[in-house]
Amino acid sequence: MIMKYRTRDFGEIEINDSDILTFTQPLFGFEDYRRFALIYNHEIGESLAWLQSLDDPELCFILFDPTPLSSFFRPELPKSVENILGKGDYICWVLCAIPDDIRKATVNLKSPIFINPITKKVAQIMLDQNYPIRFPLIKEDA
Amino acid sequence: MLIITRKADESIIIELEDGKGNIEIKVLEVGNQIRLGIETPAGYKVWRNEIYQNVLANRQAASSVPANLLDAVTKLSEKLK
């Protein structure tokens, strides 16, 4: 079933029930928010996405596809993740903090978001690996 | 930093200002790891520090809304290309 949701950045959006992402292990500090939708902007492509709460129009996160960082960023998930997300392959995103000065944008590599595209279950998982919580996306000299 | 030595079953009290109650931190078990019991008045959240650092980062990510977010994200994606 397709439902309409109000959002701050996109106005009213239509989301198919089967596309709703459900956090089975919530975002740290956002334990009351479980249902989200992934929204892309066609001009930007799929390197960045919006993670829009379906419970609060004002709550929205920017996600970054960490594939360009794969020379050093290789998240290793504990086996127990299967209990949270279900078996299968997972899509990894990292949360992006964008201040007014976008050159200071950072991503959280310590605790990425993992999505099971089959079950639509999502979790923020703190990795055992020693990655920074605030990794600068843009090099100073760029 | 205040440094206090405690044995198992002993606790410390942090008295909050203006009669807001007390926080009690009790040492339950000692050994290679220690187990703590923590009691706070209603409304106080207790976090493991490493989790709390992620809470702060998540709050920052959620509130990071430049005047025109789409514009900012577009610019960011161009910088990343």
XYZ file of C-alpha atoms in Angstrom:
223
model
C 0.000 0.000 0.000
C 1.257 3.486 -0.822
C 1.033 6.047 1.960
C 1.717 9.771 1.998
C 4.138 11.300 4.472
C 4.982 14.888 5.240
C 8.660 15.840 5.142
C 10.545 19.050 5.783
C 12.771 18.851 2.724
C 10.602 17.120 0.142
C 7.081 18.236 1.009
C 4.632 15.378 0.794
C 6.133 12.111 -0.408
C 4.564 8.790 -1.330
C 6.188 5.682 0.086
C 5.223 2.116 -0.646
C 4.890 0.075 2.552
C 7.309 -2.465 1.129
C 9.997 0.250 0.833
C 9.850 1.299 4.494
C 13.090 0.671 6.358
C 12.714 -0.436 9.961
C 15.497 0.034 12.484
C 15.750 -3.163 14.511
C 18.696 -1.608 16.349
C 18.030 2.121 16.364
C 20.258 5.089 15.710
C 22.081 5.908 18.952
C 20.112 8.625 20.732
C 17.103 8.226 18.418
C 15.577 5.150 20.020
C 11.999 6.355 19.435
C 12.408 6.633 15.655
C 12.201 3.322 13.847
C 10.609 3.879 10.423
C 12.538 5.625 7.674
C 12.630 5.872 3.901
C 15.667 6.251 1.669
C 15.310 9.128 -0.767
C 17.611 9.885 -3.673
C 18.010 13.013 -5.705
C 18.361 12.194 -9.390
C 20.774 15.048 -10.071
C 23.055 14.010 -7.211
C 22.918 10.295 -7.975
C 23.322 7.496 -5.494
C 26.530 8.523 -3.744
C 24.448 10.491 -1.231
C 20.944 9.778 0.037
C 18.441 11.158 2.503
C 17.309 8.972 5.365
C 13.925 10.486 6.121
C 11.970 9.634 9.267
C 8.381 8.658 8.532
C 7.375 9.492 12.107
C 8.774 13.025 12.264
C 8.832 15.267 9.146
C 11.688 17.288 10.673
C 14.021 14.349 11.235
C 16.285 13.565 8.347
C 19.852 12.340 7.955
C 22.217 12.552 5.019
C 23.878 9.270 4.115
C 27.117 8.831 2.197
C 28.059 5.726 0.242
C 31.533 4.898 1.638
C 32.653 2.946 -1.464
C 35.231 5.683 -2.392
C 36.877 5.109 1.014
C 37.296 1.374 0.509
C 41.103 1.579 0.356
C 41.084 1.873 4.151
C 37.442 1.560 5.234
C 36.498 -2.119 5.340
C 33.854 -2.671 7.986
C 33.837 -6.120 9.572
C 30.511 -7.072 11.044
C 30.080 -9.339 14.044
C 28.266 -12.593 13.225
C 25.483 -11.608 15.634
C 24.312 -9.016 13.112
C 22.310 -11.766 11.432
C 20.051 -11.796 14.479
C 19.319 -8.109 14.024
C 19.088 -7.781 10.245
C 18.383 -11.282 8.997
C 20.707 -13.299 6.786
C 21.978 -11.944 3.505
C 24.114 -9.169 2.095
C 23.983 -5.730 3.625
C 24.311 -2.273 2.142
C 26.587 -0.001 4.131
C 26.034 3.752 4.463
C 27.685 6.258 6.762
C 26.011 9.221 8.439
C 27.102 12.614 7.237
C 27.231 15.774 9.346
C 27.104 18.852 7.113
C 27.759 22.205 8.781
C 27.107 25.526 7.038
C 30.671 25.389 5.796
C 30.370 22.216 3.754
C 34.157 21.874 3.531
C 33.924 20.760 7.168
C 31.497 17.898 6.445
C 32.329 14.694 8.301
C 31.142 11.094 8.229
C 30.864 8.614 11.088
C 32.998 5.629 10.104
C 32.889 4.105 13.590
C 29.164 3.329 13.493
C 27.785 2.848 9.982
C 24.215 2.074 8.958
C 23.625 -1.390 7.519
C 20.544 -2.165 5.459
C 19.314 -5.603 4.523
C 17.649 -4.870 1.165
C 15.550 -8.054 1.365
C 14.137 -7.764 4.891
C 14.317 -3.916 4.882
C 15.745 -4.122 8.359
C 18.297 -1.489 9.320
C 20.747 -1.088 12.186
C 23.428 1.303 13.303
C 26.319 -0.897 14.341
C 29.335 0.283 16.288
C 32.304 -1.509 14.747
C 35.099 -3.003 16.834
C 37.507 -1.463 14.337
C 39.174 1.766 15.294
C 37.586 4.139 12.755
C 36.914 7.825 13.526
C 33.454 9.104 14.461
C 34.148 12.350 12.592
C 36.128 11.673 9.425
C 36.499 14.738 7.177
C 34.966 14.088 3.751
C 36.860 16.811 1.980
C 40.616 17.190 2.139
C 41.759 20.560 3.442
C 43.540 21.558 0.249
C 40.672 20.546 -2.065
C 39.451 14.550 38.278
C 38.411 13.220 41.654
C 39.853 9.776 42.346
C 38.146 7.538 44.908
C 38.993 3.963 45.906
C 36.007 1.645 46.455
C 35.464 -2.043 47.189
C 32.646 -4.255 45.976
C 29.272 -3.255 47.474
C 30.509 0.253 48.233
C 29.131 3.188 46.342
C 29.541 6.878 45.703
C 26.838 9.524 45.681
C 26.776 12.501 43.337
C 24.478 15.094 44.851
C 22.760 17.194 42.224
C 22.225 20.889 42.743
C 18.929 22.466 43.851
C 17.395 19.345 45.372
C 17.296 17.504 42.053
C 18.188 14.310 43.870
C 21.233 12.075 43.887
C 23.046 9.820 41.473
C 24.355 6.672 43.115
C 27.081 4.595 41.469
C 27.646 1.290 43.209
C 30.509 -1.137 42.594
C 28.813 -4.540 42.269
C 31.720 -6.737 41.245
C 35.463 -6.244 40.883
C 38.002 -8.309 38.978
C 39.358 -8.078 35.479
C 36.284 -5.976 34.716
C 34.142 -4.140 37.206
C 30.347 -4.098 37.280
C 28.633 -0.892 38.270
C 25.075 -0.248 39.334
C 23.853 3.252 38.600
C 20.737 4.912 39.950
C 19.597 8.335 38.829
C 16.494 10.470 39.324
C 13.952 10.270 36.468
C 14.966 12.138 33.336
C 18.672 11.357 33.481
C 20.140 9.138 30.797
C 23.170 6.986 31.438
C 25.340 6.044 28.467
C 28.477 4.059 27.913
C 30.892 6.772 26.829
C 31.720 5.182 23.473
C 27.990 4.973 22.683
C 27.483 8.537 23.871
C 30.099 9.804 21.424
C 27.948 8.287 18.663
C 24.815 9.856 20.150
C 26.497 13.264 19.930
C 27.589 12.592 16.331
C 24.069 11.449 15.393
C 22.487 14.535 16.961
C 24.954 16.680 15.061
C 24.110 14.842 11.818
C 20.370 15.265 12.433
C 20.658 18.971 13.133
C 23.139 19.705 10.396
C 20.797 21.681 8.231
C 22.436 24.400 6.202
C 19.939 26.988 4.974
C 19.526 25.108 1.729
C 20.279 21.479 2.399
C 19.728 20.301 -1.170
C 22.076 22.988 -2.414
C 24.676 22.030 0.194
C 24.413 18.334 -0.610
C 24.679 19.081 -4.337
C 27.821 21.143 -3.731
C 29.202 18.419 -1.495
C 28.581 15.739 -4.116
C 30.358 17.894 -6.714
C 33.353 18.300 -4.413
C 33.520 14.565 -3.942
C 33.608 13.762 -7.646
